Coordinates of C-alpha atoms in Angstrom, one line a residue:
M1 CA -6.6 5.9 -17.9
T2 CA -3.7 8.3 -17.1
I3 CA -2.5 9.1 -13.6
D4 CA -3.1 12.4 -11.9
R5 CA 0.4 14.1 -11.7
A6 CA -0.8 16.5 -9.0
A7 CA -1.4 13.6 -6.5
Q8 CA 1.3 11.6 -4.8
P9 CA 2.4 9.0 -7.3
Y10 CA 1.2 6.0 -5.3
Q11 CA -2.2 7.7 -4.8
A12 CA -2.5 8.4 -8.5
I13 CA -1.8 4.7 -9.4
A14 CA -4.2 3.6 -6.7
D15 CA -6.9 6.0 -8.1
V16 CA -6.5 4.5 -11.6
L17 CA -6.8 0.9 -10.3
R18 CA -9.6 1.9 -7.9
T19 CA -11.6 3.4 -10.8
D20 CA -10.9 0.3 -12.9
I21 CA -12.2 -1.9 -10.1
R22 CA -15.3 0.2 -9.4
T23 CA -16.2 0.4 -13.2
Q24 CA -15.6 -3.3 -13.5
R25 CA -12.8 -2.9 -16.1
L26 CA -11.1 -5.2 -13.5
A27 CA -13.7 -7.8 -12.5
P28 CA -13.7 -9.6 -9.2
H29 CA -10.8 -12.1 -9.0
A30 CA -9.0 -10.5 -12.0
Q31 CA -5.3 -10.5 -11.5
L32 CA -3.7 -7.1 -11.3
P33 CA -0.4 -6.4 -13.1
P34 CA 2.7 -7.1 -11.0
A35 CA 4.3 -4.1 -9.2
R36 CA 7.2 -4.1 -11.7
E37 CA 4.8 -3.8 -14.6
L38 CA 2.8 -1.0 -12.8
A39 CA 6.0 0.8 -12.1
A40 CA 7.1 0.6 -15.7
T41 CA 3.7 1.6 -17.1
H42 CA 3.4 4.7 -14.8
G43 CA 7.1 5.7 -14.8
V44 CA 7.6 5.2 -11.0
S45 CA 9.7 3.0 -8.7
V46 CA 8.6 -0.5 -7.8
G47 CA 8.3 0.7 -4.2
T48 CA 5.8 3.3 -5.3
A49 CA 3.7 0.8 -7.2
Q50 CA 3.8 -1.6 -4.2
R51 CA 2.6 1.2 -1.9
A52 CA -0.4 1.8 -4.3
L53 CA -1.2 -1.9 -4.1
S54 CA -0.9 -1.8 -0.3
E55 CA -3.3 1.1 -0.2
L56 CA -5.9 -0.9 -2.2
R57 CA -5.3 -3.9 0.0
R58 CA -5.9 -1.8 3.1
E59 CA -9.2 -0.6 1.6
G60 CA -10.2 -4.2 0.9
L61 CA -10.4 -3.7 -2.8
I62 CA -7.7 -6.3 -3.6
Y63 CA -6.1 -9.3 -1.9
T64 CA -2.7 -10.8 -2.5
H65 CA -1.5 -14.4 -2.6
Q66 CA 2.2 -14.6 -1.8
G67 CA 4.2 -15.5 -4.9
R68 CA 1.1 -15.5 -7.1
G69 CA 0.1 -11.9 -7.3
S70 CA -2.7 -9.5 -6.4
Y71 CA -6.4 -9.9 -7.3
V72 CA -9.6 -7.9 -7.2
A73 CA -11.7 -8.7 -4.2
D74 CA -15.3 -9.9 -4.4
A75 CA -16.6 -6.9 -2.4
P76 CA -14.8 -4.2 -0.6
V77 CA -14.0 -5.0 3.0
A78 CA -14.7 -2.1 5.3
A79 CA -11.6 -0.3 6.6
P80 CA -11.2 -0.1 10.4
T81 CA -13.3 2.6 11.9
G82 CA -13.8 4.3 15.3
D83 CA -11.8 3.0 18.2
L84 CA -10.0 0.3 16.1
Q85 CA -8.8 2.9 13.6
A86 CA -7.5 5.1 16.5
E87 CA -5.7 2.1 18.0
V88 CA -4.1 1.2 14.7
Q89 CA -2.9 4.8 14.4
R90 CA -1.6 4.8 17.9
L91 CA 0.3 1.5 17.3
E92 CA 1.8 2.9 14.0
A93 CA 3.0 6.0 15.8
T94 CA 4.5 3.9 18.6
L95 CA 6.3 1.6 16.1
A96 CA 7.7 4.6 14.2
D97 CA 9.0 6.0 17.5
V98 CA 10.7 2.7 18.4
V99 CA 12.3 2.4 14.9
E100 CA 13.6 6.0 15.2
R101 CA 15.1 5.3 18.6
L102 CA 16.7 2.1 17.4
E103 CA 18.2 3.8 14.4
R104 CA 19.6 6.5 16.7
L105 CA 21.1 3.8 19.0
E106 CA 22.7 2.0 16.0
R107 CA 24.3 5.2 14.8
R108 CA 25.9 5.7 18.3
E109 CA 27.0 2.2 19.0
P110 CA 30.2 0.9 17.4
K111 CA 29.7 -2.3 15.4
L112 CA 31.1 -5.4 16.9

């Protein structure tokens, strides 16, 4: 399956993998290609491929074993909803603010 060039590149790759998982072209516990291979196949950076895998992991469609790769999950795990989702978004916004402030401070402070 080819990627949709109108979508963000990571979303397009995630869509291709999502379809392969839902149609069982990728069966439960099947190992996904490594991020480097996905990047080469779809003509994107490794970071973009990793972001696509992160998206699928967040959705509960895949799981990752450190150093061994990513695999198709048995059944999708529900993404956080309601208050939990709002709390996650609030924490993400707070973290982004802290990182931005730290970066501003680092630019102002002379290195020792």
